C-alpha cells in the first residue's frame, strides 16, 4: 500500500493534473490517504485552539485543496473518458467523500472554532471575501445538520451518502442507455440529411467496422435525423429511442431504468429537508440562492408562462398550418416538430443551421471567441502544447493580461464514445492565495459535444453550437477572471446558484451581433465573412418559435420545482402524473404517452440543479438586463466591459449576487430586456 502511495500521481503535487499517468488503480488509495490526512488536520487545528484566519481557515484550505486537486481530474475523466475500471474506482470513492463531507459539516468542535472566529476581534479586520467565506461556512454547518441530535446526524449522513450513489447511478444509466442503442441504415433511408450529417453517420459506421450509416443517440447524430430526415418512420424510431432512454418504455425498456432511482432520490431529499426543519426540499434549496421563497419562484415562472403562452400557441398554430399545407402532415406528432420547424424556418427566412455551418469552422470560431474577449476585456490567449491532456482532441490555452498568464483552460469540443453528453464548464484549479503567500492561478475545463471533424476538413459548427461554446466560455471567464484569493468565494465558488448563469448567458449575445460575428464567422473555403443578407436572415430567425422554446424551459423548471415542493414520497407514477399536470398547464407542443423525459433529466437528478432549474430563466433576466447596458453604450464599449468585469466577473462569490448586479447596473433587475431579446410581446 505504501509503495502504491509513493508512486501515486494523484498524491504528487502538480501545477496541472498529470493526465498521462493517472490510472484507475491510483484513485482509491489516493482518496483514502487524503481523506485520512484531512481528518487528522481538522482534529489538530481544533485541538490547538488558535481560532484565527491563519490558524484555522488557512490550514484547512491547504489540505482541502490537495484533496480537490486529486479528485478533480478523477471526476473529470469519469465524465470525458468513461471506462468500466475508472467508473468502478470513481464509484467506490463516492461513499467515503460523502461521509467525510458529512463528518466535517457536523463536527461540533470545528463549528465552535468558526463561531469563535466569527465572534472574535479579528473578524472586523478581515476582508469582505474572508468574512463572506466564514459566514457561508457557518451557514453550511447548519445545513449539514451540526445542531442535530446524534441519531438524526447519523441519518443525515446516510441520506447524503445514498444520494451521492444514486446521482452517480442515474448518470451512468443515461450514458449506458445512450450508448446501448444504434440503428444501421442504408443511404436511401437518409433522404434530406445534409452532407455533414451523412459524413458523420458514415464515420460512426466505419469506426465500428460496419457498412452503411450508423445513427446513435449522441446529440450530434440524433439532432440532424430529427431536423432533416424525410423518412417519417425513421424519425419516429429514433425519437422513440431517445425520449425513452433509461426508462420503462421504448426499445430497451427496463434495461437501465431510472424509475426507482428518481423515486428514492426525491423521497430522500424531502427527508433531508425535514431533518433540517425545512418544509420541503425546495425551501432547503433556496437557503443558498437569491430567490427568497418557493412562492416567489413559482410566481416568477407562472408570470413568464402567462406572458409567453399566447405567442407560443400562435407559433404552434402556424407550424400546424404549415405542416398540413406544405408537408401533408394532418397531425403533428412529436417526431415531426423539429423537422417541420426546420422546413418552416428555411421557407420563412431562407436559412438553416446547415447553410451557416461553412461560416463557422471550429478554428475560426475559437479565434473569434478570443477576439470578442480581447475587445471586451483586453485579454489575449496562447496555446500551450506541452501540457498533458486526456485525449488528442483536447487543447490547453493560457489567458494572458499584459503578456502575463492570469489563468488557463482545457478545451474539449467533440463528441466521442465514453464521454457524457451536453456541454459544461468545471473548475480544475481555483484562484487562491496559498499559505506561503504565492498565488495559485485558476484553470477551467471547457467541454462540449460538437460534431467531430471528418477527414482533413475542420469541424463546421452550427450557429447553435457556436452559442453553446460562448455560453460555456462565459462560465469559464467567471471562474478565470476572479480576483478573489479565498477559495470558498473565488470564481464560481460561493455564487448563488440562481445567479451563476448570468455570465454564461450574457456571452451568448455576442453571437448575434454584426460586430461579434465579423470576428467569429469566416467561410471555410473562401474566408469570406458572413454576408449581410445571411446575417439579416439569422437575426430575423433568432426569435423563431422563441415563445415555444420559453414554454419548454418553463415546463422543465416548473416540473423540477413542483416535484421538490409538493411530492414527499412519490412513486414513478406520481412523478409522471406531476409532469403531465405541468404539461397540461404550460406545454403547447403535444407529447406521446411513452415520453420519459424525466428519466434522462440529468440536470436535476445528477447535476446539482434540483429545485434549481428555474435558475436558467432567473439568471436570464439578469443577463439580458446586464447586456442591455452594452446595447446602450456600444456592444464593445471597453468602459462598460471593464465595469462588468470588475463588478461581476472579478467579485466571484465574495458579495451577494443581487448587490453585485445593482452595483453594475445601478438599479434592480427588470424583466423587459429578456422579453425584448426573446421577441415576446404578449403581456398580462
XYZ file of C-alpha atoms in Angstrom:
684
model
C 0.000 0.000 0.000
C 2.759 2.468 0.918
C 4.542 1.722 -2.365
C 1.316 2.441 -4.283
C 1.030 5.727 -2.393
C 4.673 6.640 -3.123
C 4.191 6.114 -6.853
C 0.706 7.636 -6.989
C 0.479 10.641 -9.357
C -2.637 11.858 -7.541
C -0.535 12.317 -4.387
C 2.301 14.210 -6.049
C 1.903 17.996 -6.133
C 1.435 19.283 -9.675
C 0.574 22.646 -11.172
C -1.762 20.832 -13.591
C -3.124 17.268 -13.471
C -0.785 14.548 -14.825
C -3.439 13.032 -17.112
C -0.988 10.671 -18.849
C -0.078 8.986 -15.562
C -3.459 8.655 -13.822
C -4.770 5.068 -13.744
C -7.967 3.693 -12.173
C -5.894 1.796 -9.568
C -4.480 5.111 -8.270
C -7.854 6.535 -7.342
C -8.953 4.672 -4.200
C -5.564 4.669 -2.378
C -5.107 8.394 -3.093
C -8.518 9.434 -1.856
C -8.281 7.220 1.254
C -4.884 8.723 2.143
C -6.001 12.327 1.518
C -9.223 11.996 3.494
C -7.295 10.469 6.417
C -4.922 13.466 6.271
C -7.898 15.839 6.155
C -9.482 14.268 9.252
C -6.173 14.462 11.092
C -5.660 18.162 10.311
C -9.222 19.029 11.394
C -8.652 17.405 14.794
C -5.233 19.014 15.093
C -6.474 22.522 14.264
C -9.406 22.245 16.668
C -7.186 20.906 19.484
C -4.584 23.653 19.002
C -7.175 26.320 19.780
C -5.786 29.076 17.510
C -9.094 30.172 16.064
C -7.692 32.863 13.778
C -7.799 33.038 9.984
C -4.185 31.857 9.825
C -4.556 29.208 12.493
C -7.934 27.779 11.462
C -9.024 28.571 7.894
C -5.707 28.506 6.024
C -4.507 25.015 7.059
C -7.955 23.533 6.360
C -7.957 25.229 2.952
C -4.481 23.857 2.149
C -5.415 20.252 2.913
C -8.828 20.576 1.293
C -7.150 21.872 -1.861
C -4.857 18.828 -2.009
C -7.886 16.533 -1.926
C -9.678 18.678 -4.512
C -6.683 18.602 -6.832
C -6.688 14.801 -6.727
C -10.439 14.346 -7.084
C -10.937 16.992 -9.807
C -9.128 15.079 -12.611
C -10.693 11.778 -11.497
C -14.210 13.191 -11.561
C -13.437 14.911 -14.851
C -12.058 11.759 -16.511
C -15.142 9.868 -15.345
C -17.184 12.321 -17.460
C -14.967 12.589 -20.551
C -13.122 9.222 -20.779
C -15.505 6.857 -19.012
C -14.343 3.228 -18.736
C -15.522 0.275 -16.677
C -12.414 0.374 -14.455
C -12.476 4.118 -13.875
C -16.196 4.080 -13.226
C -15.746 1.412 -10.539
C -12.906 3.348 -8.877
C -14.850 6.621 -9.012
C -17.975 4.984 -7.635
C -16.170 3.330 -4.731
C -14.897 6.745 -3.534
C -18.275 8.480 -3.503
C -19.339 6.993 -0.167
C -16.083 7.978 1.530
C -16.181 11.515 0.146
C -19.785 11.927 1.221
C -19.026 10.525 4.681
C -16.111 12.930 5.085
C -18.220 15.893 3.949
C -20.930 14.973 6.460
C -18.382 14.405 9.258
C -16.769 17.791 8.532
C -20.131 19.598 8.355
C -21.295 18.073 11.652
C -18.041 18.496 13.586
C -19.073 20.344 16.760
C -15.521 21.395 17.660
C -14.925 22.812 14.190
C -18.283 24.588 14.200
C -17.444 26.194 17.555
C -13.998 27.180 16.251
C -15.566 29.005 13.292
C -18.140 30.557 15.605
C -15.313 31.798 17.845
C -13.574 33.314 14.822
C -16.848 34.973 13.769
C -17.406 36.398 17.258
C -13.760 37.374 17.876
C -11.969 40.688 17.426
C -10.071 39.609 14.293
C -13.302 39.272 12.261
C -13.728 43.041 11.930
C -10.253 43.352 10.377
C -10.808 40.637 7.757
C -11.526 41.355 4.080
C -15.049 41.222 2.642
C -14.168 37.899 0.969
C -12.804 36.389 4.197
C -15.912 37.437 6.150
C -18.153 36.032 3.440
C -16.287 32.708 3.481
C -16.685 32.425 7.271
C -20.383 33.354 7.169
C -21.017 30.835 4.358
C -19.175 28.124 6.282
C -21.281 28.718 9.398
C -24.441 28.588 7.259
C -23.206 25.333 5.683
C -22.553 23.801 9.116
C -26.214 24.366 9.945
C -27.288 22.986 6.556
C -25.124 19.921 7.244
C -27.004 19.235 10.470
C -24.406 20.352 13.010
C -27.186 21.165 15.513
C -28.950 17.801 15.173
C -29.010 15.146 17.892
C -26.703 12.167 17.248
C -29.334 9.803 15.823
C -30.502 12.413 13.323
C -26.908 13.307 12.423
C -26.310 9.663 11.602
C -29.426 9.510 9.442
C -28.421 12.746 7.698
C -25.052 11.209 6.789
C -26.686 8.033 5.496
C -29.023 10.049 3.271
C -26.206 12.190 1.874
C -24.118 9.108 1.046
C -27.054 7.348 -0.576
C -27.991 10.413 -2.659
C -24.420 10.623 -3.918
C -24.577 6.965 -5.038
C -27.986 7.390 -6.655
C -26.948 10.518 -8.535
C -23.958 8.680 -9.988
C -26.104 5.676 -10.904
C -28.648 7.924 -12.638
C -25.866 9.474 -14.716
C -24.380 6.071 -15.579
C -27.791 4.770 -16.654
C -28.307 7.699 -19.022
C -24.833 7.238 -20.522
C -25.274 3.463 -20.850
C -28.768 3.794 -22.319
C -27.488 6.368 -24.824
C -24.695 4.056 -25.912
C -26.766 0.853 -25.884
C -28.871 1.840 -28.893
C -27.927 2.353 -32.517
C -29.521 1.897 -35.901
C -27.599 0.936 -39.043
C -29.313 2.130 -42.213
C -28.691 2.371 -45.938
C -28.176 5.684 -47.701
C -31.669 5.693 -49.216
C -33.322 6.000 -45.776
C -31.424 9.232 -45.115
C -33.030 11.426 -47.749
C -32.997 15.069 -46.626
C -29.901 14.845 -44.442
C -27.116 17.307 -45.288
C -23.660 16.088 -46.313
C -22.114 16.979 -42.949
C -24.551 14.663 -41.151
C -24.124 11.863 -43.715
C -20.344 12.064 -43.345
C -20.661 11.766 -39.593
C -23.080 8.810 -39.697
C -20.799 7.085 -42.189
C -17.811 7.732 -39.895
C -19.833 6.244 -36.999
C -20.308 3.047 -39.020
C -16.683 2.877 -40.162
C -15.441 3.311 -36.594
C -17.382 0.150 -35.697
C -16.299 -1.745 -38.796
C -19.762 -1.942 -40.338
C -21.160 -0.966 -43.734
C -23.532 1.902 -44.372
C -24.563 4.596 -41.874
C -24.938 4.335 -38.107
C -27.371 6.533 -36.159
C -26.698 6.813 -32.410
C -28.415 8.725 -29.617
C -25.477 11.091 -29.153
C -26.893 14.537 -29.825
C -24.767 15.373 -32.919
C -26.171 12.191 -34.502
C -29.730 12.384 -33.140
C -30.443 16.022 -33.931
C -29.791 16.026 -37.721
C -32.069 12.998 -38.127
C -34.869 14.774 -36.260
C -34.268 18.011 -38.193
C -33.806 16.764 -41.743
C -34.779 13.114 -42.314
C -37.674 12.950 -44.789
C -38.426 9.371 -43.680
C -41.118 9.883 -41.030
C -40.924 6.319 -39.757
C -37.175 6.744 -39.234
C -37.748 9.938 -37.254
C -40.326 8.153 -35.112
C -37.980 5.238 -34.415
C -35.051 7.459 -33.437
C -37.262 9.828 -31.400
C -38.802 6.917 -29.511
C -35.390 5.527 -28.591
C -34.190 8.978 -27.458
C -37.127 10.008 -25.248
C -37.356 6.608 -23.557
C -33.676 6.341 -22.567
C -33.130 4.880 -19.101
C -36.831 4.195 -18.598
C -39.547 1.540 -18.508
C -40.526 2.313 -22.110
C -39.038 2.080 -25.592
C -36.718 -0.368 -27.376
C -34.537 -1.026 -24.290
C -37.401 -0.825 -21.788
C -36.314 -1.599 -18.241
C -32.660 -2.166 -19.089
C -31.233 0.991 -17.490
C -34.441 2.171 -15.847
C -34.116 5.265 -13.636
C -37.688 5.000 -12.281
C -36.764 3.613 -8.855
C -33.741 5.934 -8.563
C -35.861 9.071 -9.125
C -38.441 7.925 -6.619
C -35.822 7.232 -3.951
C -33.938 10.481 -4.607
C -36.987 12.731 -4.223
C -38.063 10.868 -1.072
C -34.602 11.133 0.494
C -34.263 14.814 -0.420
C -37.546 15.567 1.327
C -36.437 13.581 4.383
C -33.162 15.515 4.415
C -35.047 18.820 4.320
C -37.348 17.705 7.146
C -34.346 16.764 9.327
C -33.145 20.372 8.992
C -36.620 21.777 9.752
C -37.373 22.935 6.213
C -40.920 22.424 4.976
C -39.735 20.987 1.657
C -36.559 20.326 -0.302
C -37.422 23.392 -2.396
C -37.153 25.523 0.775
C -33.803 23.919 1.613
C -32.552 24.534 -1.934
C -33.376 28.253 -1.689
C -31.322 28.658 1.516
C -28.269 29.275 -0.698
C -29.967 31.131 -3.576
C -31.104 34.652 -4.498
C -34.796 33.758 -4.576
C -36.460 34.322 -1.200
C -39.185 31.650 -1.181
C -40.839 28.873 -3.195
C -43.821 31.180 -3.738
C -41.548 33.803 -5.322
C -40.041 31.212 -7.698
C -43.434 29.793 -8.698
C -44.878 33.289 -9.206
C -41.894 34.199 -11.377
C -42.247 31.058 -13.541
C -46.033 31.308 -13.840
C -45.831 35.012 -14.698
C -43.387 34.253 -17.519
C -45.623 31.418 -18.711
C -48.654 33.701 -18.806
C -46.725 36.290 -20.807
C -45.332 33.782 -23.304
C -48.263 31.388 -23.722
C -50.415 33.371 -26.220
C -47.453 33.829 -28.538
C -46.363 30.186 -28.101
C -49.842 28.964 -29.041
C -49.838 31.229 -32.099
C -46.408 29.912 -33.121
C -47.559 26.315 -32.798
C -50.740 27.105 -34.758
C -48.588 28.478 -37.600
C -46.460 25.341 -37.540
C -49.532 23.070 -37.698
C -50.947 25.005 -40.634
C -47.624 24.943 -42.463
C -47.177 21.202 -41.852
C -50.649 20.471 -43.134
C -50.474 22.677 -46.213
C -46.838 22.261 -47.227
C -45.778 18.892 -45.829
C -49.038 16.939 -45.973
C -48.961 16.215 -42.234
C -52.531 16.333 -40.966
C -51.421 15.863 -37.374
C -48.104 16.943 -35.953
C -46.538 14.117 -33.978
C -43.666 14.952 -31.591
C -41.167 13.452 -34.072
C -42.426 15.887 -36.712
C -41.928 19.091 -34.695
C -38.205 19.657 -35.253
C -38.449 18.572 -38.899
C -41.443 20.796 -39.682
C -39.920 23.693 -37.731
C -36.694 23.486 -39.729
C -38.676 23.443 -43.002
C -40.737 26.460 -41.893
C -37.609 28.318 -40.782
C -35.999 27.654 -44.167
C -39.104 28.795 -46.026
C -39.695 31.905 -43.921
C -36.108 33.065 -43.547
C -34.412 31.056 -46.319
C -31.897 29.979 -43.709
C -30.944 26.755 -41.998
C -28.344 25.789 -39.447
C -26.709 23.753 -42.217
C -26.400 26.749 -44.540
C -24.496 28.547 -41.778
C -22.072 25.700 -40.995
C -19.446 26.620 -43.646
C -19.110 30.045 -41.999
C -18.276 28.543 -38.616
C -15.181 26.339 -38.935
C -14.169 25.493 -35.363
C -10.642 27.037 -35.504
C -12.061 30.362 -36.726
C -14.822 30.315 -34.106
C -12.261 29.837 -31.331
C -10.135 32.642 -32.755
C -13.256 34.843 -32.927
C -14.248 33.988 -29.362
C -10.803 35.106 -28.236
C -11.228 38.277 -30.313
C -14.527 39.120 -28.601
C -12.974 38.645 -25.157
C -9.980 40.736 -26.192
C -12.196 43.634 -27.250
C -14.260 43.458 -24.064
C -11.507 42.955 -21.517
C -8.132 43.410 -23.272
C -7.064 39.773 -22.746
C -5.094 37.575 -25.142
C -4.713 33.780 -25.427
C -1.793 31.466 -26.114
C -1.942 27.732 -26.753
C 0.469 25.600 -24.715
C 1.055 22.234 -26.411
C 3.355 20.950 -23.644
C 0.513 20.498 -21.161
C -0.708 16.900 -20.671
C -4.250 16.280 -21.933
C -6.620 13.280 -21.730
C -7.358 12.923 -25.473
C -5.665 14.088 -28.707
C -8.652 16.388 -29.439
C -8.049 18.414 -26.278
C -6.139 21.718 -26.326
C -4.809 23.857 -23.487
C -4.685 27.668 -23.529
C -3.224 30.295 -21.243
C -5.148 33.528 -20.635
C -2.770 36.497 -20.747
C -3.050 40.061 -19.474
C -0.226 42.398 -20.460
C 1.629 39.304 -21.692
C 1.447 37.533 -18.299
C -0.632 34.379 -17.634
C -3.549 35.012 -15.265
C -5.456 31.739 -15.896
C -5.689 28.667 -18.140
C -8.255 26.301 -19.609
C -8.618 22.947 -21.358
C -10.884 22.857 -24.434
C -12.561 19.526 -25.318
C -15.042 20.215 -28.129
C -16.113 16.976 -29.827
C -18.483 14.108 -29.049
C -16.970 10.632 -28.652
C -17.696 7.303 -27.051
C -17.250 7.252 -23.278
C -17.960 10.979 -22.942
C -21.178 12.102 -21.335
C -23.442 14.324 -23.417
C -24.069 18.037 -23.057
C -21.703 20.931 -22.503
C -20.228 22.219 -19.261
C -17.521 24.179 -17.507
C -15.852 22.819 -14.407
C -13.049 24.004 -12.141
C -9.669 22.311 -12.396
C -7.851 24.827 -10.174
C -9.323 27.711 -8.177
C -7.588 31.058 -7.727
C -6.336 31.286 -4.139
C -3.576 32.738 -2.007
C -1.517 29.844 -0.641
C -0.169 29.691 2.914
C 3.326 30.553 1.656
C 1.968 33.759 0.114
C 2.146 32.595 -3.513
C -0.872 32.842 -5.807
C -2.499 29.804 -7.432
C -3.941 30.706 -10.832
C -7.410 29.480 -11.859
C -7.772 26.743 -14.504
C -11.039 25.596 -16.121
C -12.291 22.577 -18.055
C -14.496 23.607 -21.012
C -16.339 20.660 -22.524
C -18.775 20.434 -25.468
C -20.134 17.634 -27.660
C -19.945 19.019 -31.189
C -19.793 17.055 -34.426
C -16.212 15.882 -34.941
C -14.099 16.910 -37.931
C -14.259 14.323 -40.719
C -11.217 13.780 -42.934
C -8.864 16.730 -43.253
C -11.523 19.457 -43.047
C -12.088 21.320 -39.769
C -15.286 20.723 -37.831
C -18.042 23.008 -39.106
C -20.292 24.220 -36.297
C -23.915 25.253 -36.391
C -24.758 28.682 -35.026
C -26.436 26.902 -32.092
C -23.141 25.178 -31.312
C -21.275 28.493 -31.518
C -23.735 29.915 -28.987
C -23.168 26.899 -26.718
C -19.399 27.452 -26.848
C -19.817 31.121 -25.927
C -22.156 30.126 -23.077
C -19.647 27.743 -21.525
C -16.841 30.232 -22.059
C -18.895 32.770 -20.089
C -18.820 30.354 -17.147
C -15.095 29.960 -17.794
C -14.497 33.720 -17.647
C -16.410 33.914 -14.350
C -14.048 31.257 -12.980
C -10.843 32.551 -14.591
C -11.148 36.333 -14.200
C -11.922 36.286 -10.488
C -9.711 38.495 -8.346
C -10.632 36.645 -5.153
C -7.892 34.921 -3.173
C -10.117 32.966 -0.762
C -11.027 29.707 -2.484
C -14.524 29.440 -0.940
C -15.640 32.618 -2.748
C -13.258 32.545 -5.719
C -14.600 32.265 -9.273
C -17.951 30.494 -9.278
C -17.486 29.215 -5.687
C -19.982 30.729 -3.291
C -22.043 32.304 -6.102
C -25.795 31.912 -5.603
C -26.895 29.087 -7.910
C -29.634 31.206 -9.486
C -27.070 33.876 -10.443
C -24.367 31.530 -11.726
C -25.775 31.512 -15.275
C -25.540 35.318 -15.601
C -22.017 35.465 -17.142
C -22.668 32.463 -19.421
C -25.963 33.678 -20.852
C -24.502 37.176 -21.153
C -21.761 35.897 -23.506
C -24.303 34.339 -25.897
C -25.405 37.814 -27.020
C -22.172 38.412 -28.941
C -23.067 35.565 -31.320
C -25.962 37.687 -32.595
C -24.157 40.991 -33.133
C -22.724 42.008 -36.503
C -19.531 43.197 -34.798
C -19.253 39.928 -32.912
C -19.989 37.715 -35.914
C -17.401 39.535 -38.013
C -14.827 38.198 -35.562
C -16.345 34.693 -35.362
C -17.575 33.831 -38.877
C -15.398 33.157 -41.915
C -16.236 30.794 -44.796
C -14.222 27.573 -44.584
C -13.196 27.709 -48.262
C -13.166 31.406 -49.211
C -12.532 33.143 -45.875
C -15.472 35.448 -46.663
C -17.274 36.979 -43.647
C -20.959 36.246 -43.169
C -22.816 38.034 -45.998
C -25.173 40.788 -44.847
C -28.175 39.013 -46.386
C -27.399 35.852 -44.415
C -26.805 37.883 -41.243
C -30.169 39.626 -41.665
C -31.879 36.260 -42.042
C -30.076 34.879 -38.989
C -31.204 37.813 -36.837
C -34.726 37.681 -38.261
C -34.853 33.978 -37.416
C -33.353 34.500 -33.936
C -36.707 34.538 -32.202
C -38.300 31.931 -34.445
C -40.530 29.938 -32.073
C -38.931 31.734 -29.105
C -42.142 31.612 -27.092
C -42.444 27.854 -27.746
C -38.851 27.491 -26.567
C -39.556 29.536 -23.462
C -42.607 27.421 -22.610
C -40.441 24.307 -22.929
C -37.891 25.707 -20.458
C -40.696 26.750 -18.111
C -42.132 23.230 -18.333
C -38.794 21.786 -17.146
C -38.447 24.460 -14.444
C -41.965 24.060 -13.076
C -41.697 20.270 -13.107
C -38.433 20.380 -11.174
C -39.599 22.941 -8.637
C -43.027 21.445 -8.025
C -41.501 17.968 -7.769
C -39.351 19.162 -4.851
C -42.047 21.392 -3.363
C -45.103 19.116 -3.479
C -44.221 15.420 -3.573
C -42.943 13.921 -0.315
C -42.566 10.226 -1.171
C -43.630 9.823 -4.799
C -43.879 6.714 -6.905
C -42.645 6.788 -10.504
C -46.319 7.151 -11.481
C -46.696 10.182 -9.182
C -43.688 11.801 -10.860
C -45.197 11.105 -14.277
C -48.571 12.497 -13.158
C -46.956 15.692 -11.918
C -45.132 16.137 -15.230
C -48.411 15.517 -17.072
C -50.093 18.197 -14.937
C -47.317 20.714 -15.636
C -47.602 19.970 -19.359
C -51.357 20.454 -19.209
C -50.772 23.949 -17.849
C -47.791 25.169 -19.892
C -46.916 22.840 -22.798
C -48.150 23.859 -26.234
C -46.437 21.007 -28.095
C -48.004 17.514 -27.974
C -46.274 14.654 -26.139
C -46.593 10.905 -26.510
C -47.693 8.720 -23.620
C -44.331 6.922 -23.716
C -42.177 10.076 -23.450
C -39.994 9.663 -20.347
C -38.114 12.955 -20.393
C -37.704 12.870 -16.615
C -35.689 9.621 -16.771
C -32.901 11.463 -18.575
C -33.230 14.808 -16.749
C -29.639 14.714 -15.509
C -29.627 18.385 -14.522
C -31.855 17.710 -11.519
C -31.006 14.083 -10.732
C -27.258 14.116 -11.406
C -26.181 17.710 -11.936
C -26.880 19.909 -8.926
C -29.970 21.672 -10.319
C -32.575 20.016 -8.047
C -35.211 22.663 -7.192
C -32.886 24.972 -9.086
C -33.562 24.519 -12.794
C -35.536 27.774 -12.649
C -32.090 29.410 -12.288
C -31.685 29.462 -16.073
C -34.668 31.760 -16.528
C -33.969 33.720 -13.330
C -30.405 34.416 -14.457
C -31.596 35.188 -17.985
C -33.463 38.184 -16.584
C -30.135 39.314 -15.079
C -28.041 38.556 -18.194
C -30.471 40.263 -20.609
C -30.657 43.316 -18.394
C -26.863 43.384 -17.993
C -26.404 43.126 -21.765
C -28.811 45.990 -22.338
C -26.146 48.215 -20.696
C -23.849 47.278 -23.609
C -26.640 47.952 -26.105
C -26.954 51.431 -24.621
C -23.201 52.210 -24.528
C -21.961 50.240 -27.565
C -21.592 46.483 -27.867
C -17.831 46.526 -27.390
C -17.672 49.584 -25.166
C -14.493 48.974 -23.171
C -15.573 51.032 -20.153
C -18.797 49.010 -19.806
C -16.799 45.812 -20.331
C -14.382 46.790 -17.568
C -17.281 47.579 -15.221
C -18.873 44.195 -15.943
C -15.533 42.523 -15.327
C -14.905 44.405 -12.073
C -18.410 44.289 -10.605
C -19.483 40.782 -11.707
C -16.657 38.568 -13.006
C -13.902 39.569 -10.579
C -16.065 39.502 -7.439
C -16.959 35.786 -7.600
C -18.992 34.818 -4.531
C -17.478 37.497 -2.278
C -20.692 39.529 -2.139
C -24.397 38.998 -2.577
C -25.335 38.468 -6.246
C -28.180 40.996 -6.009
C -25.759 43.634 -4.654
C -23.204 42.943 -7.389
C -25.867 43.262 -10.080
C -27.091 46.573 -8.670
C -23.511 47.848 -8.446
C -23.080 47.105 -12.162
C -26.485 48.225 -13.445
C -27.194 50.995 -10.939
C -30.658 49.564 -10.203
C -32.591 46.361 -9.565
C -33.048 43.935 -12.498
C -36.013 44.350 -14.845
C -37.728 41.685 -16.946
C -38.345 43.826 -20.064
C -34.934 43.190 -21.673
C -35.494 39.409 -21.517
C -38.901 39.715 -23.168
C -37.490 42.065 -25.828
C -34.482 39.829 -26.561
C -36.866 36.857 -26.791
C -39.202 38.715 -29.123
C -42.118 38.176 -26.749
C -44.640 40.991 -26.926
C -47.604 39.435 -25.131
C -48.168 40.650 -21.596
C -50.719 40.245 -18.853
